[in-house]
Amino acid sequence: MEISALTRSVVKNNHAVICPDGYVNSIVPGWLHCKVTVIINEQMGARFCQTLITLNEKSRLTGVTAASQIFFYVIQGQCTVNEKVLSAGQYVYIPVGKEYIINNAAEDTQLLSFHKVYEELPGYHIPPVLYGDAATVTGAPFLGDPALRLQTLLPDELEFDMAVNIFTYDPGGHLPFVETHIMEHGLIYLQGQGVYMLDHQWYPIKKGDAIWMAPYCQQWFTAMGKEPAVYIYYKNVNRFPTSI
Ligand code: UGY
Ligand code: MN
């Protein structure tokens, strides 16, 4: 028998590993007939929010983005966002001040969301609503290593203050150095497995696991197994680094 007192999930001051075995659902006003797990948010010290939503034919998510922009990515299944059909690998970026309606979902559709308070930049416009498909985004070798490929889902433009990327590592591929940086991350594994080093602690990670990394949480990853490891991740970008 499995021992239910064990889990790989951990929540620390500067990072967290959240595995599906620990999920407890939240009720979110306006998001009806669906299961919502708030995986990362400001209660744990993060400056953004990451949720996982499981939808069915009856699900209906409505809202108006206020201070925060939202990025939705279809992990599996299919649904309609503002009457546009999105299936696995497709996504929508909804800037601040926009209405959204999500419905017509197939049973067991999984939707990932990243939410970040938008920081305007003088001289730049608020970005428009943007739809995309990861299948059409080329994976560029990461820092010259063809074993690591980075797909950048949002435009590399200063009006955006968040990036969402898909990172693919061939088995044995690894980050070329331990990253130590001000930017924060939230991620979820779409495929594969490997070992993540977070703040000098080592974690076995696999498909379905999510990770939060606070600013300056040191990070390194290597992929293991027979298939590439793939995660989709959030990063805050393009704004002045200090208020001092
Ligand atoms: O964009 C990044 O900082 C990325 N290389 N970090 C990561 O995957 N942990
Ligand atoms: Mn990083």
XYZ file of C-alpha atoms and ligand atoms in Angstrom:
254
model
C 0.000 0.000 0.000
C 1.199 3.546 -0.772
C 2.052 5.568 2.333
C -0.066 8.719 2.023
C 2.198 10.622 4.438
C 4.924 10.861 1.781
C 5.246 13.386 -1.046
C 7.949 14.946 -3.231
C 6.286 18.372 -2.796
C 8.156 20.996 -0.757
C 7.427 24.651 -0.024
C 10.441 26.716 1.088
C 11.087 30.435 1.428
C 12.646 30.825 -2.019
C 11.299 27.857 -4.001
C 8.589 25.215 -4.106
C 8.024 21.915 -5.865
C 4.306 21.140 -6.161
C 3.351 17.642 -7.322
C -0.204 16.680 -8.343
C -0.633 14.390 -5.293
C -0.980 17.469 -3.056
C -3.577 19.386 -5.074
C -6.506 20.906 -3.190
C -8.990 22.818 -5.322
C -10.106 26.436 -4.920
C -13.398 28.084 -5.776
C -12.697 31.078 -8.020
C -15.583 33.527 -8.554
C -16.528 33.628 -12.226
C -14.833 30.314 -13.005
C -17.738 27.853 -12.943
C -17.981 24.062 -13.203
C -14.246 23.454 -13.267
C -11.439 22.358 -10.927
C -8.893 25.055 -10.101
C -5.614 24.439 -8.318
C -3.711 27.572 -7.370
C -0.180 26.244 -7.616
C 1.792 29.463 -7.044
C 0.677 32.844 -5.743
C 1.660 35.771 -3.549
C 0.752 33.899 -0.336
C 3.966 31.895 -0.784
C 6.018 35.022 -1.522
C 5.647 35.023 -5.303
C 4.860 38.160 -7.309
C 2.669 36.329 -9.811
C 0.074 33.556 -9.833
C 0.036 30.189 -11.620
C -3.043 27.985 -11.739
C -4.067 24.714 -13.336
C -7.699 24.435 -14.430
C -9.474 21.201 -15.412
C -12.498 21.801 -17.629
C -15.456 19.875 -19.009
C -18.403 20.612 -21.328
C -20.224 22.586 -18.602
C -17.265 24.792 -17.638
C -17.598 28.532 -18.123
C -14.864 30.948 -17.050
C -15.662 34.626 -17.341
C -13.894 37.719 -16.125
C -12.344 41.068 -16.902
C -8.613 41.419 -16.373
C -8.040 44.278 -13.909
C -4.533 44.954 -12.598
C -3.209 41.626 -13.865
C -2.749 40.339 -17.400
C -3.405 36.612 -17.924
C -1.701 34.060 -20.163
C -3.711 30.843 -20.806
C -2.068 27.757 -22.368
C -3.925 24.548 -23.310
C -1.936 21.602 -21.923
C -4.447 19.012 -23.146
C -7.895 18.954 -24.728
C -9.695 21.851 -26.374
C -11.802 24.882 -25.420
C -13.015 28.202 -26.768
C -11.586 31.529 -25.616
C -13.633 34.538 -26.753
C -15.114 32.271 -29.464
C -11.728 31.183 -30.793
C -11.048 27.429 -30.554
C -7.780 26.554 -28.820
C -6.362 23.022 -28.631
C -3.271 21.483 -27.009
C -0.209 23.705 -27.445
C -2.233 26.813 -28.289
C -2.427 29.872 -26.064
C -3.850 33.343 -25.560
C -2.407 36.437 -23.863
C -5.073 38.715 -22.385
C -3.785 42.188 -21.439
C -5.247 44.323 -18.655
C -8.766 45.682 -19.053
C -10.153 42.953 -21.331
C -13.133 40.611 -21.002
C -12.709 36.903 -21.505
C -15.090 33.961 -21.767
C -13.812 30.388 -21.833
C -16.283 27.578 -22.611
C -17.070 24.698 -25.018
C -14.354 22.587 -23.415
C -13.771 18.914 -24.115
C -13.896 16.598 -21.068
C -10.633 16.776 -19.056
C -9.192 19.783 -20.830
C -6.247 21.171 -18.870
C -5.558 24.878 -18.968
C -2.535 26.553 -17.400
C -2.685 30.224 -16.406
C -0.038 32.780 -15.453
C -1.190 36.089 -13.937
C 1.032 39.125 -13.350
C 0.250 42.700 -12.319
C 1.067 44.730 -15.439
C 3.708 47.434 -15.034
C 3.192 50.105 -17.680
C 6.243 51.599 -19.374
C 6.080 55.300 -20.307
C 6.167 55.693 -24.088
C 4.858 52.184 -24.748
C 1.334 50.910 -25.348
C -0.405 48.147 -23.436
C 0.035 44.998 -25.583
C -2.952 43.703 -27.577
C -4.735 40.369 -27.138
C -2.504 37.762 -28.743
C -3.226 34.176 -29.816
C -0.503 31.673 -30.663
C 0.430 28.072 -31.283
C 3.599 26.560 -29.817
C 3.764 24.169 -32.804
C 4.601 27.133 -35.047
C 7.273 28.634 -32.767
C 10.815 27.528 -33.626
C 12.970 26.193 -30.803
C 16.290 28.066 -30.807
C 19.385 26.284 -29.409
C 19.921 27.643 -25.894
C 23.252 29.502 -25.630
C 24.490 27.537 -28.641
C 23.671 24.052 -27.272
C 21.423 22.095 -29.693
C 20.474 19.649 -26.872
C 18.485 22.515 -25.276
C 15.810 24.362 -27.254
C 13.918 27.472 -26.221
C 10.577 28.538 -27.722
C 9.575 32.097 -26.887
C 5.773 32.330 -26.935
C 5.385 36.093 -26.412
C 7.030 38.816 -28.541
C 10.422 39.997 -27.378
C 9.165 43.609 -27.084
C 9.525 46.125 -24.259
C 5.752 46.601 -23.820
C 5.608 43.049 -22.425
C 6.727 42.719 -18.805
C 6.406 38.923 -18.753
C 7.835 36.140 -20.878
C 6.429 32.628 -21.313
C 8.786 30.093 -22.870
C 8.852 26.362 -23.534
C 12.190 24.764 -22.716
C 13.052 21.330 -24.195
C 16.080 19.320 -22.976
C 17.257 16.161 -24.732
C 18.113 13.349 -22.264
C 21.473 14.275 -20.712
C 21.051 17.947 -21.688
C 21.566 20.403 -18.841
C 21.704 24.125 -18.109
C 25.251 25.267 -18.920
C 25.728 26.927 -15.500
C 23.917 27.520 -12.225
C 21.647 30.488 -12.932
C 21.588 33.189 -10.251
C 19.208 35.960 -11.308
C 16.721 38.585 -10.221
C 13.916 37.244 -12.433
C 11.324 34.936 -10.905
C 10.007 31.702 -12.451
C 6.920 29.521 -12.327
C 6.842 26.372 -14.416
C 5.103 23.089 -15.063
C 6.508 19.986 -16.750
C 4.705 18.950 -19.946
C 6.853 15.870 -20.598
C 9.779 13.799 -19.339
C 11.816 13.874 -16.185
C 15.104 14.970 -14.667
C 16.746 16.508 -11.636
C 16.360 20.166 -10.644
C 18.792 21.885 -8.313
C 17.112 24.718 -6.418
C 19.065 26.687 -3.807
C 21.594 23.808 -3.639
C 18.930 21.179 -2.935
C 18.290 18.386 -5.450
C 14.819 17.311 -6.579
C 13.720 14.487 -8.931
C 11.064 16.018 -11.187
C 8.664 14.601 -13.782
C 5.698 15.441 -16.020
C 2.946 17.211 -14.067
C 5.256 18.711 -11.430
C 5.329 22.476 -10.954
C 8.129 24.636 -9.544
C 8.325 28.155 -8.132
C 11.703 29.916 -8.041
C 11.928 33.245 -6.212
C 14.324 35.949 -7.420
C 17.916 34.800 -6.847
C 16.921 31.200 -6.139
C 19.877 29.412 -7.701
C 18.800 26.934 -10.369
C 20.147 24.171 -12.587
C 18.454 21.260 -14.387
C 19.452 18.101 -16.210
C 17.092 15.828 -18.179
C 17.082 12.063 -17.651
C 15.240 9.115 -19.179
C 14.389 8.125 -22.752
C 12.502 11.202 -23.985
C 13.164 14.949 -23.887
C 12.097 16.826 -20.757
C 9.847 19.797 -21.529
C 8.591 22.573 -19.277
C 6.653 25.769 -19.896
C 7.742 28.662 -17.712
C 7.004 32.241 -16.708
C 9.606 34.956 -16.206
C 9.223 38.659 -15.379
C 11.231 40.811 -17.793
C 11.863 44.274 -19.271
C 11.350 46.585 -16.298
C 13.655 48.838 -14.243
C 15.257 46.612 -11.589
C 14.833 48.814 -8.524
C 12.535 51.388 -6.947
C 15.401 52.887 -4.906
O 15.088 31.987 -18.826
C 15.657 31.460 -17.875
O 16.094 32.127 -16.931
C 15.826 29.931 -17.863
N 17.061 29.596 -18.513
N 15.799 29.427 -16.497
C 15.392 28.164 -16.211
O 14.968 27.411 -17.109
N 15.459 27.794 -14.917
Mn 16.247 31.061 -15.044
